[in-house]
Each structure stands twice: as structure tokens, then as C-alpha cells.
PDB file of C-alpha atoms in Angstrom:
ATOM      1  CA  MET A   1    -118.163  97.144 238.015  1.00 96.00           C
ATOM      2  CA  LEU A   2    -119.324  99.358 240.994  1.00 98.00           C
ATOM      3  CA  LEU A   3    -117.905 102.943 241.212  1.00 97.00           C
ATOM      4  CA  SER A   4    -118.836 106.247 243.084  1.00 96.00           C
ATOM      5  CA  LEU A   5    -118.329 109.461 241.466  1.00 95.00           C
ATOM      6  CA  TYR A   6    -118.464 112.999 243.234  1.00 91.00           C
ATOM      7  CA  ASP A   7    -118.294 116.256 241.759  1.00 90.00           C
ATOM      8  CA  LYS A   8    -114.592 117.031 242.694  1.00 88.00           C
ATOM      9  CA  GLU A   9    -113.384 114.460 240.403  1.00 91.00           C
ATOM     10  CA  LYS A  10    -111.274 115.227 237.675  1.00 92.00           C
ATOM     11  CA  THR A  11    -112.738 114.781 234.082  1.00 95.00           C
ATOM     12  CA  GLU A  12    -109.548 113.341 232.459  1.00 95.00           C
ATOM     13  CA  TYR A  13    -109.203 111.075 235.411  1.00 95.00           C
ATOM     14  CA  LEU A  14    -112.763 109.865 235.020  1.00 96.00           C
ATOM     15  CA  ASP A  15    -112.478 109.514 231.338  1.00 96.00           C
ATOM     16  CA  GLU A  16    -109.034 107.236 232.081  1.00 96.00           C
ATOM     17  CA  ALA A  17    -110.690 105.062 234.348  1.00 96.00           C
ATOM     18  CA  LEU A  18    -113.741 104.387 232.126  1.00 97.00           C
ATOM     19  CA  THR A  19    -111.391 103.715 229.096  1.00 97.00           C
ATOM     20  CA  SER A  20    -109.510 101.038 231.468  1.00 97.00           C
ATOM     21  CA  ILE A  21    -112.876  99.337 231.834  1.00 97.00           C
ATOM     22  CA  PHE A  22    -113.740  99.323 227.975  1.00 96.00           C
ATOM     23  CA  GLU A  23    -110.361  98.086 227.112  1.00 96.00           C
ATOM     24  CA  GLN A  24    -110.787  94.698 229.530  1.00 97.00           C
ATOM     25  CA  THR A  25    -110.116  91.537 227.708  1.00 97.00           C
ATOM     26  CA  VAL A  26    -113.082  90.364 229.576  1.00 96.00           C
ATOM     27  CA  MET A  27    -115.996  93.344 229.704  1.00 95.00           C
ATOM     28  CA  PRO A  28    -118.317  93.678 232.405  1.00 96.00           C
ATOM     29  CA  ASP A  29    -121.949  92.918 232.207  1.00 95.00           C
ATOM     30  CA  GLU A  30    -122.520  95.969 233.977  1.00 97.00           C
ATOM     31  CA  ILE A  31    -121.369  99.224 235.202  1.00 97.00           C
ATOM     32  CA  VAL A  32    -123.139 100.642 238.396  1.00 97.00           C
ATOM     33  CA  LEU A  33    -122.084 104.201 238.658  1.00 97.00           C
ATOM     34  CA  VAL A  34    -123.126 106.114 241.921  1.00 97.00           C
ATOM     35  CA  TYR A  35    -123.595 109.821 241.622  1.00 97.00           C
ATOM     36  CA  ASP A  36    -122.703 110.595 245.349  1.00 95.00           C
ATOM     37  CA  GLY A  37    -124.508 114.160 244.870  1.00 95.00           C
ATOM     38  CA  PRO A  38    -124.860 116.267 241.785  1.00 94.00           C
ATOM     39  CA  ILE A  39    -121.780 116.329 239.242  1.00 93.00           C
ATOM     40  CA  ASN A  40    -120.962 118.866 237.145  1.00 94.00           C
ATOM     41  CA  SER A  41    -121.498 119.139 233.279  1.00 94.00           C
ATOM     42  CA  ASP A  42    -118.031 118.177 232.497  1.00 95.00           C
ATOM     43  CA  LEU A  43    -118.115 114.729 234.325  1.00 96.00           C
ATOM     44  CA  GLU A  44    -121.552 114.158 232.843  1.00 95.00           C
ATOM     45  CA  ALA A  45    -120.337 114.726 229.399  1.00 96.00           C
ATOM     46  CA  VAL A  46    -117.536 111.993 230.110  1.00 96.00           C
ATOM     47  CA  VAL A  47    -120.210 109.632 231.218  1.00 96.00           C
ATOM     48  CA  GLN A  48    -122.325 110.239 228.257  1.00 95.00           C
ATOM     49  CA  LYS A  49    -119.561 109.703 226.031  1.00 95.00           C
ATOM     50  CA  PHE A  50    -119.071 106.203 227.148  1.00 96.00           C
ATOM     51  CA  GLN A  51    -122.902 105.487 227.383  1.00 94.00           C
ATOM     52  CA  GLN A  52    -123.033 106.063 223.606  1.00 93.00           C
ATOM     53  CA  VAL A  53    -120.805 103.348 223.252  1.00 91.00           C
ATOM     54  CA  ASN A  54    -122.729 100.924 225.167  1.00 91.00           C
ATOM     55  CA  PRO A  55    -125.859 102.303 226.567  1.00 87.00           C
ATOM     56  CA  ASP A  56    -127.052  99.174 228.215  1.00 92.00           C
ATOM     57  CA  ILE A  57    -124.246  98.534 230.189  1.00 95.00           C
ATOM     58  CA  PHE A  58    -124.781 101.550 232.607  1.00 96.00           C
ATOM     59  CA  THR A  59    -126.999 101.489 235.613  1.00 96.00           C
ATOM     60  CA  LEU A  60    -126.704 105.239 237.308  1.00 96.00           C
ATOM     61  CA  VAL A  61    -127.663 105.797 240.804  1.00 96.00           C
ATOM     62  CA  LYS A  62    -128.218 109.204 241.670  1.00 95.00           C
ATOM     63  CA  PHE A  63    -128.148 111.095 245.367  1.00 94.00           C
ATOM     64  CA  GLU A  64    -129.473 114.401 245.743  1.00 91.00           C
ATOM     65  CA  LYS A  65    -126.915 115.197 248.261  1.00 93.00           C
ATOM     66  CA  ASN A  66    -123.207 113.775 249.213  1.00 91.00           C
ATOM     67  CA  GLN A  67    -123.823 110.545 251.327  1.00 91.00           C
ATOM     68  CA  GLY A  68    -120.148 109.339 251.641  1.00 92.00           C
ATOM     69  CA  LEU A  69    -118.235 106.557 250.360  1.00 93.00           C
ATOM     70  CA  GLY A  70    -119.823 103.992 252.768  1.00 93.00           C
ATOM     71  CA  ILE A  71    -123.478 104.930 251.939  1.00 95.00           C
ATOM     72  CA  ALA A  72    -122.851 105.431 248.298  1.00 95.00           C
ATOM     73  CA  LEU A  73    -121.492 101.746 247.926  1.00 96.00           C
ATOM     74  CA  ALA A  74    -123.852 100.079 250.088  1.00 96.00           C
ATOM     75  CA  LYS A  75    -126.642 101.516 248.016  1.00 96.00           C
ATOM     76  CA  GLY A  76    -124.907 101.001 244.704  1.00 96.00           C
ATOM     77  CA  LEU A  77    -124.155  97.497 245.360  1.00 97.00           C
ATOM     78  CA  LEU A  78    -128.270  96.780 246.035  1.00 97.00           C
ATOM     79  CA  HIS A  79    -128.615  97.831 242.622  1.00 96.00           C
ATOM     80  CA  THR A  80    -126.360  95.501 241.021  1.00 97.00           C
ATOM     81  CA  LYS A  81    -127.964  92.632 239.046  1.00 95.00           C
ATOM     82  CA  TYR A  82    -124.778  90.114 239.237  1.00 96.00           C
ATOM     83  CA  ARG A  83    -123.319  87.837 241.890  1.00 96.00           C
ATOM     84  CA  LEU A  84    -119.507  89.099 241.294  1.00 98.00           C
ATOM     85  CA  VAL A  85    -118.836  92.582 241.644  1.00 98.00           C
ATOM     86  CA  ALA A  86    -115.450  94.358 240.628  1.00 98.00           C
ATOM     87  CA  ARG A  87    -114.705  97.819 242.753  1.00 97.00           C
ATOM     88  CA  MET A  88    -112.536 100.298 241.287  1.00 95.00           C
ATOM     89  CA  ASP A  89    -112.247 104.259 241.921  1.00 94.00           C
ATOM     90  CA  THR A  90    -112.908 106.914 239.446  1.00 94.00           C
ATOM     91  CA  ASP A  91    -109.378 107.995 239.071  1.00 92.00           C
ATOM     92  CA  ASP A  92    -107.550 104.905 238.802  1.00 93.00           C
ATOM     93  CA  ILE A  93    -106.609 102.839 235.666  1.00 96.00           C
ATOM     94  CA  MET A  94    -106.809  98.798 235.558  1.00 97.00           C
ATOM     95  CA  THR A  95    -104.633  96.696 233.588  1.00 97.00           C
ATOM     96  CA  PRO A  96    -106.314  95.192 230.465  1.00 97.00           C
ATOM     97  CA  GLU A  97    -106.362  91.626 231.996  1.00 97.00           C
ATOM     98  CA  ARG A  98    -107.818  92.713 235.591  1.00 98.00           C
ATOM     99  CA  LEU A  99    -111.016  90.985 235.641  1.00 98.00           C
ATOM    100  CA  GLN A 100    -110.306  88.036 233.522  1.00 98.00           C
ATOM    101  CA  LYS A 101    -107.646  87.195 235.878  1.00 98.00           C
ATOM    102  CA  GLN A 102    -109.669  87.415 239.008  1.00 98.00           C
ATOM    103  CA  LEU A 103    -112.598  85.644 237.263  1.00 97.00           C
ATOM    104  CA  ALA A 104    -110.316  82.833 236.882  1.00 97.00           C
ATOM    105  CA  ILE A 105    -109.634  82.494 240.497  1.00 97.00           C
ATOM    106  CA  PHE A 106    -113.245  82.410 241.317  1.00 97.00           C
ATOM    107  CA  GLU A 107    -113.795  79.766 238.508  1.00 95.00           C
ATOM    108  CA  THR A 108    -110.825  77.374 240.048  1.00 94.00           C
ATOM    109  CA  ASP A 109    -111.888  77.967 243.613  1.00 94.00           C
ATOM    110  CA  PRO A 110    -115.544  78.134 244.628  1.00 90.00           C
ATOM    111  CA  GLU A 111    -114.938  78.896 248.386  1.00 93.00           C
ATOM    112  CA  VAL A 112    -113.417  82.350 247.858  1.00 97.00           C
ATOM    113  CA  ALA A 113    -115.411  85.025 248.606  1.00 98.00           C
ATOM    114  CA  ILE A 114    -113.149  88.071 247.618  1.00 98.00           C
ATOM    115  CA  VAL A 115    -110.234  88.395 245.350  1.00 98.00           C
ATOM    116  CA  GLY A 116    -107.684  91.458 245.221  1.00 98.00           C
ATOM    117  CA  SER A 117    -104.358  92.186 243.774  1.00 98.00           C
ATOM    118  CA  ASN A 118    -101.318  94.189 244.462  1.00 97.00           C
ATOM    119  CA  ILE A 119    -101.267  98.136 243.165  1.00 96.00           C
ATOM    120  CA  GLU A 120     -98.820 100.336 241.686  1.00 93.00           C
ATOM    121  CA  GLU A 121     -99.112 104.024 242.801  1.00 91.00           C
ATOM    122  CA  PHE A 122     -98.381 106.713 240.433  1.00 90.00           C
ATOM    123  CA  VAL A 123     -98.445 110.275 239.598  1.00 86.00           C
ATOM    124  CA  ASP A 124     -99.616 111.931 236.362  1.00 81.00           C
ATOM    125  CA  SER A 125     -99.042 109.071 234.164  1.00 83.00           C
ATOM    126  CA  THR A 126     -98.576 105.443 234.796  1.00 84.00           C
ATOM    127  CA  ASP A 127     -94.970 105.606 233.807  1.00 83.00           C
ATOM    128  CA  GLN A 128     -94.323 107.547 236.882  1.00 84.00           C
ATOM    129  CA  ILE A 129     -94.666 104.996 239.426  1.00 88.00           C
ATOM    130  CA  ILE A 130     -93.683 106.181 242.968  1.00 85.00           C
ATOM    131  CA  GLY A 131     -94.691 102.946 245.155  1.00 85.00           C
ATOM    132  CA  ARG A 132     -96.233  99.658 245.271  1.00 90.00           C
ATOM    133  CA  ARG A 133     -98.670  98.269 247.928  1.00 93.00           C
ATOM    134  CA  LEU A 134     -98.098  94.595 248.439  1.00 95.00           C
ATOM    135  CA  VAL A 135    -100.660  92.563 250.094  1.00 97.00           C
ATOM    136  CA  PRO A 136    -100.639  89.175 251.428  1.00 97.00           C
ATOM    137  CA  GLU A 137    -101.565  86.337 249.114  1.00 97.00           C
ATOM    138  CA  THR A 138    -103.196  83.329 250.984  1.00 97.00           C
ATOM    139  CA  ASN A 139    -106.343  83.465 253.336  1.00 97.00           C
ATOM    140  CA  GLN A 140    -104.273  82.704 256.514  1.00 97.00           C
ATOM    141  CA  GLU A 141    -101.608  85.527 255.531  1.00 97.00           C
ATOM    142  CA  ILE A 142    -104.759  87.819 254.835  1.00 97.00           C
ATOM    143  CA  CYS A 143    -106.393  87.202 258.199  1.00 96.00           C
ATOM    144  CA  ALA A 144    -102.909  87.821 260.253  1.00 95.00           C
ATOM    145  CA  PHE A 145    -102.332  90.968 258.087  1.00 95.00           C
ATOM    146  CA  SER A 146    -105.818  92.133 258.777  1.00 95.00           C
ATOM    147  CA  LYS A 147    -105.086  92.570 262.588  1.00 93.00           C
ATOM    148  CA  LYS A 148    -103.003  95.338 261.804  1.00 90.00           C
ATOM    149  CA  ARG A 149    -103.375  96.750 258.443  1.00 92.00           C
ATOM    150  CA  ASN A 150    -105.981  96.735 255.654  1.00 94.00           C
ATOM    151  CA  PRO A 151    -105.482  93.528 253.695  1.00 97.00           C
ATOM    152  CA  PHE A 152    -106.884  94.516 250.483  1.00 97.00           C
ATOM    153  CA  ASN A 153    -106.511  97.255 247.881  1.00 97.00           C
ATOM    154  CA  HIS A 154    -109.932  98.450 247.925  1.00 96.00           C
ATOM    155  CA  MET A 155    -109.909  99.278 244.266  1.00 95.00           C
ATOM    156  CA  THR A 156    -108.423  95.920 243.188  1.00 98.00           C
ATOM    157  CA  VAL A 157    -111.093  93.762 244.771  1.00 98.00           C
ATOM    158  CA  MET A 158    -113.729  91.657 243.223  1.00 98.00           C
ATOM    159  CA  PHE A 159    -116.370  90.033 245.599  1.00 98.00           C
ATOM    160  CA  ASP A 160    -119.121  87.779 245.900  1.00 97.00           C
ATOM    161  CA  LYS A 161    -122.088  90.015 246.510  1.00 97.00           C
ATOM    162  CA  GLU A 162    -124.127  87.543 248.561  1.00 97.00           C
ATOM    163  CA  ALA A 163    -121.100  87.430 251.160  1.00 98.00           C
ATOM    164  CA  ILE A 164    -120.783  90.973 251.375  1.00 98.00           C
ATOM    165  CA  LEU A 165    -124.616  91.621 252.165  1.00 98.00           C
ATOM    166  CA  ALA A 166    -124.437  88.349 254.687  1.00 97.00           C
ATOM    167  CA  VAL A 167    -122.016  90.560 256.735  1.00 97.00           C
ATOM    168  CA  GLY A 168    -124.140  93.601 256.637  1.00 96.00           C
ATOM    169  CA  ASN A 169    -122.848  95.338 253.340  1.00 97.00           C
ATOM    170  CA  TYR A 170    -120.595  98.574 253.465  1.00 96.00           C
ATOM    171  CA  ARG A 171    -121.198 100.931 256.578  1.00 93.00           C
ATOM    172  CA  PRO A 172    -120.527 104.483 257.000  1.00 89.00           C
ATOM    173  CA  LEU A 173    -117.024 104.660 258.778  1.00 90.00           C
ATOM    174  CA  LYS A 174    -115.039 107.575 257.126  1.00 86.00           C
ATOM    175  CA  GLY A 175    -111.839 106.432 255.867  1.00 84.00           C
ATOM    176  CA  PHE A 176    -112.190 102.783 256.721  1.00 90.00           C
ATOM    177  CA  GLU A 177    -115.360 101.666 255.075  1.00 94.00           C
ATOM    178  CA  ASP A 178    -113.527  99.046 252.910  1.00 95.00           C
ATOM    179  CA  TYR A 179    -111.219  97.576 255.904  1.00 95.00           C
ATOM    180  CA  TYR A 180    -114.108  97.740 258.260  1.00 94.00           C
ATOM    181  CA  LEU A 181    -116.088  95.310 255.692  1.00 97.00           C
ATOM    182  CA  TRP A 182    -113.129  93.183 255.095  1.00 97.00           C
ATOM    183  CA  VAL A 183    -112.719  92.164 258.796  1.00 96.00           C
ATOM    184  CA  ARG A 184    -116.149  91.470 259.222  1.00 96.00           C
ATOM    185  CA  LEU A 185    -115.978  89.362 256.250  1.00 97.00           C
ATOM    186  CA  LEU A 186    -112.841  87.394 257.410  1.00 97.00           C
ATOM    187  CA  LYS A 187    -114.323  87.061 260.819  1.00 96.00           C
ATOM    188  CA  ALA A 188    -117.480  85.442 259.669  1.00 96.00           C
ATOM    189  CA  GLY A 189    -115.229  82.706 257.973  1.00 96.00           C
ATOM    190  CA  TYR A 190    -115.306  83.868 254.324  1.00 97.00           C
ATOM    191  CA  ARG A 191    -112.021  83.104 252.402  1.00 97.00           C
ATOM    192  CA  GLY A 192    -110.031  85.865 250.467  1.00 97.00           C
ATOM    193  CA  TYR A 193    -106.916  85.808 247.956  1.00 98.00           C
ATOM    194  CA  ASN A 194    -104.895  88.363 246.514  1.00 98.00           C
ATOM    195  CA  ILE A 195    -103.289  87.869 243.340  1.00 98.00           C
ATOM    196  CA  GLN A 196     -99.611  88.820 243.657  1.00 97.00           C
ATOM    197  CA  GLU A 197     -99.370  91.321 240.576  1.00 96.00           C
ATOM    198  CA  PRO A 198    -100.457  94.825 240.255  1.00 96.00           C
ATOM    199  CA  LEU A 199    -103.569  94.641 238.400  1.00 97.00           C
ATOM    200  CA  VAL A 200    -104.521  98.519 239.123  1.00 97.00           C
ATOM    201  CA  HIS A 201    -102.549 101.721 238.853  1.00 96.00           C
ATOM    202  CA  ALA A 202    -103.722 104.029 241.802  1.00 93.00           C
ATOM    203  CA  ARG A 203    -103.074 107.687 241.690  1.00 88.00           C
ATOM    204  CA  ALA A 204    -100.934 108.992 244.700  1.00 81.00           C
ATOM    205  CA  GLY A 205     -98.987 112.120 245.545  1.00 59.00           C
ATOM    206  CA  ALA A 206     -99.069 115.082 247.938  1.00 49.00           C
ATOM    207  CA  ASP A 207    -102.992 115.325 247.827  1.00 60.00           C
ATOM    208  CA  MET A 208    -103.532 111.782 248.922  1.00 56.00           C
ATOM    209  CA  TYR A 209    -100.949 112.126 251.867  1.00 52.00           C
ATOM    210  CA  ALA A 210    -102.557 115.472 252.784  1.00 51.00           C
ATOM    211  CA  ARG A 211    -105.996 113.595 253.108  1.00 57.00           C
ATOM    212  CA  ARG A 212    -104.081 111.215 255.694  1.00 59.00           C
ATOM    213  CA  GLY A 213    -103.188 113.725 258.156  1.00 58.00           C
ATOM    214  CA  GLY A 214    -104.519 116.371 260.657  1.00 56.00           C
ATOM    215  CA  LEU A 215    -107.320 116.213 263.216  1.00 61.00           C
ATOM    216  CA  ASN A 216    -109.655 115.528 260.474  1.00 69.00           C
ATOM    217  CA  TYR A 217    -107.753 112.282 259.731  1.00 72.00           C
ATOM    218  CA  LEU A 218    -106.531 111.498 263.356  1.00 77.00           C
ATOM    219  CA  LEU A 219    -110.176 111.573 265.223  1.00 74.00           C
ATOM    220  CA  PRO A 220    -111.966 109.383 262.724  1.00 77.00           C
ATOM    221  CA  GLY A 221    -109.074 107.049 262.396  1.00 77.00           C
ATOM    222  CA  ILE A 222    -109.038 106.278 266.103  1.00 82.00           C
ATOM    223  CA  LYS A 223    -112.686 105.711 265.742  1.00 80.00           C
ATOM    224  CA  GLY A 224    -112.319 103.751 262.657  1.00 80.00           C
ATOM    225  CA  ARG A 225    -109.531 101.507 264.148  1.00 85.00           C
ATOM    226  CA  TYR A 226    -111.818 100.549 267.428  1.00 83.00           C
ATOM    227  CA  HIS A 227    -114.402  99.414 265.180  1.00 87.00           C
ATOM    228  CA  ILE A 228    -112.091  97.415 263.041  1.00 89.00           C
ATOM    229  CA  TRP A 229    -110.654  95.902 266.251  1.00 84.00           C
ATOM    230  CA  ARG A 230    -113.959  95.115 267.790  1.00 87.00           C
ATOM    231  CA  GLU A 231    -115.398  93.390 264.693  1.00 87.00           C
ATOM    232  CA  GLY A 232    -112.220  91.954 263.497  1.00 85.00           C
ATOM    233  CA  LEU A 233    -109.512  89.233 264.314  1.00 86.00           C
ATOM    234  CA  GLY A 234    -106.919  91.594 266.323  1.00 85.00           C
ATOM    235  CA  SER A 235    -106.073  91.792 270.053  1.00 84.00           C
ATOM    236  CA  ALA A 236    -106.081  94.648 272.421  1.00 84.00           C
ATOM    237  CA  ALA A 237    -102.370  94.940 271.615  1.00 86.00           C
ATOM    238  CA  ASP A 238    -102.775  94.858 268.150  1.00 77.00           C
ATOM    239  CA  PHE A 239    -105.363  98.022 268.450  1.00 77.00           C
ATOM    240  CA  LEU A 240    -102.861  99.985 270.949  1.00 82.00           C
ATOM    241  CA  PHE A 241    -100.101  99.311 268.290  1.00 80.00           C
ATOM    242  CA  VAL A 242    -101.791 100.362 265.066  1.00 79.00           C
ATOM    243  CA  THR A 243    -103.688 103.393 266.993  1.00 79.00           C
ATOM    244  CA  SER A 244    -100.428 104.581 268.340  1.00 76.00           C
ATOM    245  CA  GLY A 245     -98.843 104.705 264.780  1.00 71.00           C
ATOM    246  CA  HIS A 246    -101.978 106.283 263.382  1.00 69.00           C
ATOM    247  CA  VAL A 247    -101.511 108.966 265.763  1.00 73.00           C
ATOM    248  CA  VAL A 248     -98.185 109.658 264.890  1.00 69.00           C
ATOM    249  CA  ILE A 249     -98.540 109.392 261.153  1.00 71.00           C
ATOM    250  CA  SER A 250    -101.685 111.967 261.324  1.00 71.00           C
ATOM    251  CA  LEU A 251     -99.559 114.617 263.317  1.00 66.00           C
ATOM    252  CA  LEU A 252     -96.642 114.410 261.092  1.00 63.00           C
ATOM    253  CA  PRO A 253     -96.014 117.437 258.478  1.00 60.00           C
ATOM    254  CA  ASN A 254     -97.411 116.329 255.086  1.00 58.00           C
ATOM    255  CA  LYS A 255     -93.843 116.267 253.538  1.00 61.00           C
ATOM    256  CA  LEU A 256     -92.790 113.828 255.949  1.00 63.00           C
ATOM    257  CA  ARG A 257     -95.889 111.848 255.952  1.00 59.00           C
ATOM    258  CA  GLY A 258     -95.218 111.143 252.298  1.00 56.00           C
ATOM    259  CA  LYS A 259     -91.956 110.071 252.926  1.00 60.00           C
ATOM    260  CA  PHE A 260     -93.064 107.486 255.589  1.00 55.00           C
ATOM    261  CA  TYR A 261     -95.682 106.291 253.399  1.00 55.00           C
ATOM    262  CA  GLU A 262     -93.087 105.571 250.512  1.00 58.00           C
ATOM    263  CA  LYS A 263     -90.566 104.226 252.610  1.00 57.00           C
ATOM    264  CA  GLN A 264     -92.015 102.245 255.175  1.00 52.00           C
ATOM    265  CA  LEU A 265     -95.566 101.243 254.045  1.00 53.00           C
ATOM    266  CA  ARG A 266     -94.900 100.860 250.278  1.00 54.00           C
ATOM    267  CA  ASN A 267     -92.529  98.507 248.423  1.00 59.00           C
TER     268      ASN A 267
END
């Protein structure tokens, strides 16, 4: 497991995320937890609680300053000891059979390099589902989908570490670090697959929609989509289409943006 933690995370969210790891039907051999800058004592206490359960499973990678997700995950990946690495965020919750089901795909299809799944988005508790993000299943569908939208839910993926390093690892590209990596992986000929069920519950709501609006999201988003187009499988027409949509969504009021995500980009 590879996770990045920063100081503004809520302790109860981290506790729920780590609990979902320890409740897996197939436990990971290692949890690499990157401290992306100093964390507060409350978050540290949560980590220590789980370290007491299994002290040997944790590898902690600590940065003196916040580096951003791309750098944090790139450095964290280099500290992992095993070939198969699963991602999740420190505010999400995995279903108990997530790792078991993804491992089964790797065991039956040795050519696959990355396996993701659908997600259910929730607020407050997993009983309050507000949306689902469904992603394409087969490699052919994933490649086609990648021309306009991110074909994987980042917090759900399990991937072959050697394949990720072969295409250059995570790179800093604000808000698009994962999408940028996936298009390079697909363009290099590596195969992907998405399990057609929600294996992760992802937190959503007003805060998430607010982060996806305004000039602080608009300009990095145009830059990110440009790099994704250059490195990916899409055409110039695909780039113009998704960039136009990005501009409109970024400038919408937060309430309208939330409705658009829930009605148009979620199921």
C-alpha cells in the first residue's frame, strides 16, 4: 500500500482509512506512508495506534516540507519493497475484499500492468452515497476513454511497480499527477483493467467541488490537459474539447459545479 499524508487531513478520516486496510481479507505485506511535510500530533497518534498492532508493516517516509502529491508518491514508490503496489487516499475507505479481488486479476492475467475499479462517493458515512464514478472495463475501452477523461480512479489502482518506473514514475503536475501517469503507461503499450464494482468509498461533497474551481484550478488544469494530450493517445480535437469543458466547469459557481458533477460526470 502507498499513501501520502499531510497535516490538514482529519484524524477520524485517517483512522477509518487505516482501519479499512487492516480489515482486508488479504492483508498487504507493507504500508508505505509518506508524510508530505510535518504532521500534527493527533495524526501522529493515529499512525502510532496502528503501528502498535503491526509495527513491521509500516515504512514511514518523511519530508521536512510539503512537496505535493506527485513528488510524495514518486519518492514513496521508490521505498516500496514489492512489485505490486496498491494506492489509496488517507480519507477514503476500502471494501474488505478490494486487495483480494485485484490480486486475482494479476494472477489470471500476467500481461496486465494496472487494475482499478469503480468508486462510490459519500459524505459523512458510507451510508450516504451521493454518486458513483464508473470507469471502462477493458484495455481497449480504457485507451479510448483516456483521450478525454481519466480512465482510472486513482484511489483504487493496484499497479506493477516496474511498469510505473519504466514510464518515468509519478511526475509533478498539479491535480493531474495520476492521469498524466496513466496516459504514459497506456501509450507505452501497458495493459489496464477496471473491475466493474466499487471497491473504494471516496469522500466527496462541497469541499471537493470547491477545489475543482476558480483560477487556482483553471490554469493548472489547462497546463495539465496539455501535457496529457502531448503524452497520451488523444487528438488535437480531443484536447480542445476537454479544455473547453474544463474552462466552463472551473468558472461555474461551486453549487452549480457540484450539480454538474453529480448529474453529468457521475452515475
